[in-house]
């Protein structure tokens, strides 16, 4: 995995936060958020594996349609690869948390579903949850029946009028999350498909309270 680190060497006394960018971005996209994290945290901003055509630019975790529909089989390999990488570095830190924006939130929730209870906190911003229906291999990776028992601290921020993540996908995501995680759900009208400074302050308070 291509990763941009806030610190060049492992810091066992720190808490790792893994940044997962959205469709069409790269490992640099979320780096400015790192300015809100104090020195107790180490940031690892990961680049998605699939390069998009030059006319579009950036990278993606898996192909999606304009309606955010995806072939479940296309999700299996990148989720496994990302999980392998996270597990390879996790022991170098006091804890691991995930922060995913847009498609990166789909990856963050997928990692949570693979290893319920493995993450200190998860922050999902303007994103969605993967539908594993019809993909047996993905269903076998996800331990959805165990997620609720972990009471996973989860921050979910979004604009109900998001022009990219349609209202039905937001509704589906909420219906999946609410009964399964210890959810702090906040809405930010008018931010579109973006991240607002107030939202950053809210998820930092959430993160610090749960660490």
Short mmCIF file of C-alpha atoms in Angstrom, two decimals:
data_model
loop_
_atom_site.label_atom_id
_atom_site.label_comp_id
_atom_site.label_asym_id
_atom_site.label_seq_id
_atom_site.Cartn_x
_atom_site.Cartn_y
_atom_site.Cartn_z
CA UNK A 1 0.00 0.00 0.00
CA UNK A 2 1.17 3.54 -0.74
CA UNK A 3 0.85 5.48 2.52
CA UNK A 4 1.60 9.03 3.61
CA UNK A 5 2.60 9.06 7.29
CA UNK A 6 2.61 11.93 9.77
CA UNK A 7 5.67 10.33 11.42
CA UNK A 8 8.32 8.27 9.65
CA UNK A 9 8.83 5.63 12.34
CA UNK A 10 6.36 3.63 14.48
CA UNK A 11 5.27 5.27 17.72
CA UNK A 12 4.00 2.60 20.15
CA UNK A 13 2.91 5.27 22.62
CA UNK A 14 0.55 6.85 20.06
CA UNK A 15 -2.88 6.01 18.66
CA UNK A 16 -2.97 5.32 14.92
CA UNK A 17 -5.69 6.91 12.79
CA UNK A 18 -5.96 5.54 9.25
CA UNK A 19 -7.33 8.02 6.68
CA UNK A 20 -9.25 6.49 3.74
CA UNK A 21 -10.00 8.91 0.90
CA UNK A 22 -12.91 8.99 -1.51
CA UNK A 23 -13.37 8.10 -5.18
CA UNK A 24 -11.09 10.08 -7.50
CA UNK A 25 -8.75 11.36 -4.78
CA UNK A 26 -5.42 10.12 -3.43
CA UNK A 27 -3.43 9.79 -0.21
CA UNK A 28 -2.89 13.57 -0.05
CA UNK A 29 -6.56 14.50 -0.12
CA UNK A 30 -7.35 14.14 3.59
CA UNK A 31 -3.90 15.07 4.91
CA UNK A 32 -4.98 18.64 5.91
CA UNK A 33 -7.33 17.06 8.47
CA UNK A 34 -4.21 15.88 10.27
CA UNK A 35 -3.65 19.45 11.48
CA UNK A 36 -6.54 18.95 13.91
CA UNK A 37 -4.88 15.96 15.60
CA UNK A 38 -2.44 16.48 18.47
CA UNK A 39 0.79 14.55 18.99
CA UNK A 40 -0.86 11.64 20.75
CA UNK A 41 -2.00 10.49 17.29
CA UNK A 42 -0.10 9.08 14.34
CA UNK A 43 -1.81 9.57 10.97
CA UNK A 44 -1.51 7.15 8.06
CA UNK A 45 -3.24 8.35 4.89
CA UNK A 46 -3.62 5.41 2.50
CA UNK A 47 -3.89 5.60 -1.27
CA UNK A 48 -6.55 3.42 -2.88
CA UNK A 49 -5.12 0.73 -5.22
CA UNK A 50 -7.02 1.33 -8.46
CA UNK A 51 -5.82 4.18 -10.67
CA UNK A 52 -8.57 5.93 -12.62
CA UNK A 53 -8.20 7.01 -16.28
CA UNK A 54 -6.03 10.08 -16.85
CA UNK A 55 -8.96 12.24 -17.94
CA UNK A 56 -10.60 11.60 -14.57
CA UNK A 57 -7.56 11.41 -12.31
CA UNK A 58 -7.00 10.01 -8.86
CA UNK A 59 -7.69 6.56 -7.46
CA UNK A 60 -10.58 4.47 -6.22
CA UNK A 61 -11.03 1.52 -3.88
CA UNK A 62 -13.45 -0.21 -6.25
CA UNK A 63 -15.50 0.74 -9.33
CA UNK A 64 -18.90 2.31 -8.68
CA UNK A 65 -21.71 3.66 -10.81
CA UNK A 66 -23.08 7.19 -10.54
CA UNK A 67 -25.71 5.69 -8.19
CA UNK A 68 -22.85 4.29 -6.04
CA UNK A 69 -23.78 0.75 -7.03
CA UNK A 70 -20.90 -1.71 -7.08
CA UNK A 71 -20.21 -5.31 -7.97
CA UNK A 72 -19.63 -6.97 -4.61
CA UNK A 73 -16.89 -9.17 -6.06
CA UNK A 74 -14.91 -6.03 -6.98
CA UNK A 75 -14.86 -5.08 -3.29
CA UNK A 76 -13.44 -8.36 -1.94
CA UNK A 77 -9.81 -7.91 -3.04
CA UNK A 78 -9.28 -4.27 -1.96
CA UNK A 79 -10.93 -4.93 1.41
CA UNK A 80 -8.66 -7.93 2.01
CA UNK A 81 -5.59 -5.97 0.92
CA UNK A 82 -6.42 -3.03 3.16
CA UNK A 83 -7.16 -5.32 6.10
CA UNK A 84 -3.84 -7.12 5.60
CA UNK A 85 -1.98 -3.80 5.64
CA UNK A 86 -3.78 -2.48 8.73
CA UNK A 87 -3.07 -5.70 10.60
CA UNK A 88 0.60 -5.51 9.58
CA UNK A 89 1.05 -2.15 11.36
CA UNK A 90 -1.52 -2.35 14.16
CA UNK A 91 0.84 -3.85 16.74
CA UNK A 92 3.15 -0.81 16.40
CA UNK A 93 0.53 1.45 18.01
CA UNK A 94 -1.53 1.69 21.17
CA UNK A 95 -4.79 1.52 19.21
CA UNK A 96 -6.14 1.86 15.68
CA UNK A 97 -9.02 4.05 14.50
CA UNK A 98 -10.38 4.58 10.99
CA UNK A 99 -11.49 7.80 9.27
CA UNK A 100 -13.16 7.33 5.91
CA UNK A 101 -14.62 9.94 3.57
CA UNK A 102 -17.21 8.98 0.91
CA UNK A 103 -16.02 5.67 -0.63
CA UNK A 104 -13.43 5.61 2.14
CA UNK A 105 -16.30 5.30 4.64
CA UNK A 106 -17.47 2.22 2.72
CA UNK A 107 -13.98 0.77 3.23
CA UNK A 108 -13.87 1.75 6.92
CA UNK A 109 -17.20 0.09 7.64
CA UNK A 110 -16.09 -2.98 5.67
CA UNK A 111 -12.97 -3.34 7.83
CA UNK A 112 -15.14 -3.02 10.93
CA UNK A 113 -17.41 -5.77 9.61
CA UNK A 114 -14.42 -8.03 9.00
CA UNK A 115 -13.00 -7.59 12.51
CA UNK A 116 -15.69 -6.48 14.96
CA UNK A 117 -14.16 -4.87 18.02
CA UNK A 118 -10.73 -4.33 16.46
CA UNK A 119 -10.99 -0.55 16.22
CA UNK A 120 -11.03 2.05 18.98
CA UNK A 121 -13.24 4.42 16.97
CA UNK A 122 -14.53 4.83 13.45
CA UNK A 123 -15.32 8.17 11.79
CA UNK A 124 -17.46 8.06 8.65
CA UNK A 125 -17.94 11.25 6.64
CA UNK A 126 -20.39 11.70 3.75
CA UNK A 127 -20.24 8.03 2.85
CA UNK A 128 -22.14 4.78 2.73
CA UNK A 129 -22.12 1.11 3.75
CA UNK A 130 -21.41 -1.66 1.25
CA UNK A 131 -24.29 -3.98 0.32
CA UNK A 132 -22.97 -7.53 0.54
CA UNK A 133 -26.20 -9.09 -0.71
CA UNK A 134 -25.55 -11.54 -3.52
CA UNK A 135 -21.80 -11.79 -2.92
CA UNK A 136 -21.12 -14.94 -0.85
CA UNK A 137 -17.38 -14.26 -0.54
CA UNK A 138 -18.04 -10.78 0.84
CA UNK A 139 -20.70 -12.13 3.19
CA UNK A 140 -18.21 -14.69 4.50
CA UNK A 141 -15.67 -11.93 5.19
CA UNK A 142 -18.16 -9.80 7.10
CA UNK A 143 -19.04 -10.86 10.65
CA UNK A 144 -22.19 -8.73 10.77
CA UNK A 145 -23.83 -10.88 13.43
CA UNK A 146 -21.02 -9.93 15.84
CA UNK A 147 -20.85 -6.19 15.20
CA UNK A 148 -23.63 -5.13 17.60
CA UNK A 149 -22.03 -6.94 20.54
CA UNK A 150 -18.89 -4.77 20.27
CA UNK A 151 -20.79 -1.47 20.79
CA UNK A 152 -18.40 0.11 18.30
CA UNK A 153 -18.00 3.88 18.85
CA UNK A 154 -18.91 5.38 15.47
CA UNK A 155 -19.21 9.00 14.32
CA UNK A 156 -21.25 9.59 11.18
CA UNK A 157 -21.46 13.06 9.67
CA UNK A 158 -23.23 14.03 6.44
CA UNK A 159 -25.43 16.52 4.62
CA UNK A 160 -28.98 15.12 4.11
CA UNK A 161 -28.92 16.90 0.74
CA UNK A 162 -25.58 15.43 -0.34
CA UNK A 163 -25.48 15.66 -4.17
CA UNK A 164 -23.31 12.53 -4.49
CA UNK A 165 -24.69 10.16 -1.85
CA UNK A 166 -28.41 10.12 -2.65
CA UNK A 167 -31.07 10.20 0.05
CA UNK A 168 -31.95 6.53 -0.40
CA UNK A 169 -28.32 5.50 0.13
CA UNK A 170 -28.15 7.71 3.22
CA UNK A 171 -31.33 6.07 4.52
CA UNK A 172 -29.92 2.58 3.85
CA UNK A 173 -26.68 3.49 5.62
CA UNK A 174 -28.51 4.83 8.65
CA UNK A 175 -30.76 1.78 8.81
CA UNK A 176 -27.67 -0.46 8.83
CA UNK A 177 -25.64 1.54 11.36
CA UNK A 178 -28.19 2.57 14.00
CA UNK A 179 -28.99 -0.88 15.43
CA UNK A 180 -25.39 -2.11 15.24
CA UNK A 181 -23.00 0.58 16.53
CA UNK A 182 -22.72 3.12 19.34
CA UNK A 183 -23.57 5.91 16.93
CA UNK A 184 -23.05 9.65 17.12
CA UNK A 185 -24.95 10.86 14.06
CA UNK A 186 -24.71 14.50 13.02
CA UNK A 187 -26.09 16.30 10.00
CA UNK A 188 -24.65 19.41 8.37
CA UNK A 189 -27.09 21.09 6.02
CA UNK A 190 -25.50 22.86 3.09
CA UNK A 191 -22.02 21.31 3.14
CA UNK A 192 -22.78 19.15 0.11
CA UNK A 193 -20.31 16.35 -0.42
CA UNK A 194 -17.65 17.84 1.79
CA UNK A 195 -16.28 18.26 5.30
CA UNK A 196 -17.16 21.32 7.39
CA UNK A 197 -14.89 22.85 10.09
CA UNK A 198 -17.69 22.38 12.64
CA UNK A 199 -17.84 18.71 11.67
CA UNK A 200 -14.09 18.38 12.26
CA UNK A 201 -14.49 19.89 15.74
CA UNK A 202 -17.31 17.46 16.47
CA UNK A 203 -15.48 14.32 15.39
CA UNK A 204 -12.31 15.39 17.22
CA UNK A 205 -14.32 15.77 20.43
CA UNK A 206 -15.85 12.34 19.78
CA UNK A 207 -12.45 10.79 19.11
CA UNK A 208 -10.82 12.27 22.21
CA UNK A 209 -13.71 11.18 24.42
CA UNK A 210 -13.39 7.56 23.29
CA UNK A 211 -9.62 7.18 23.36
#
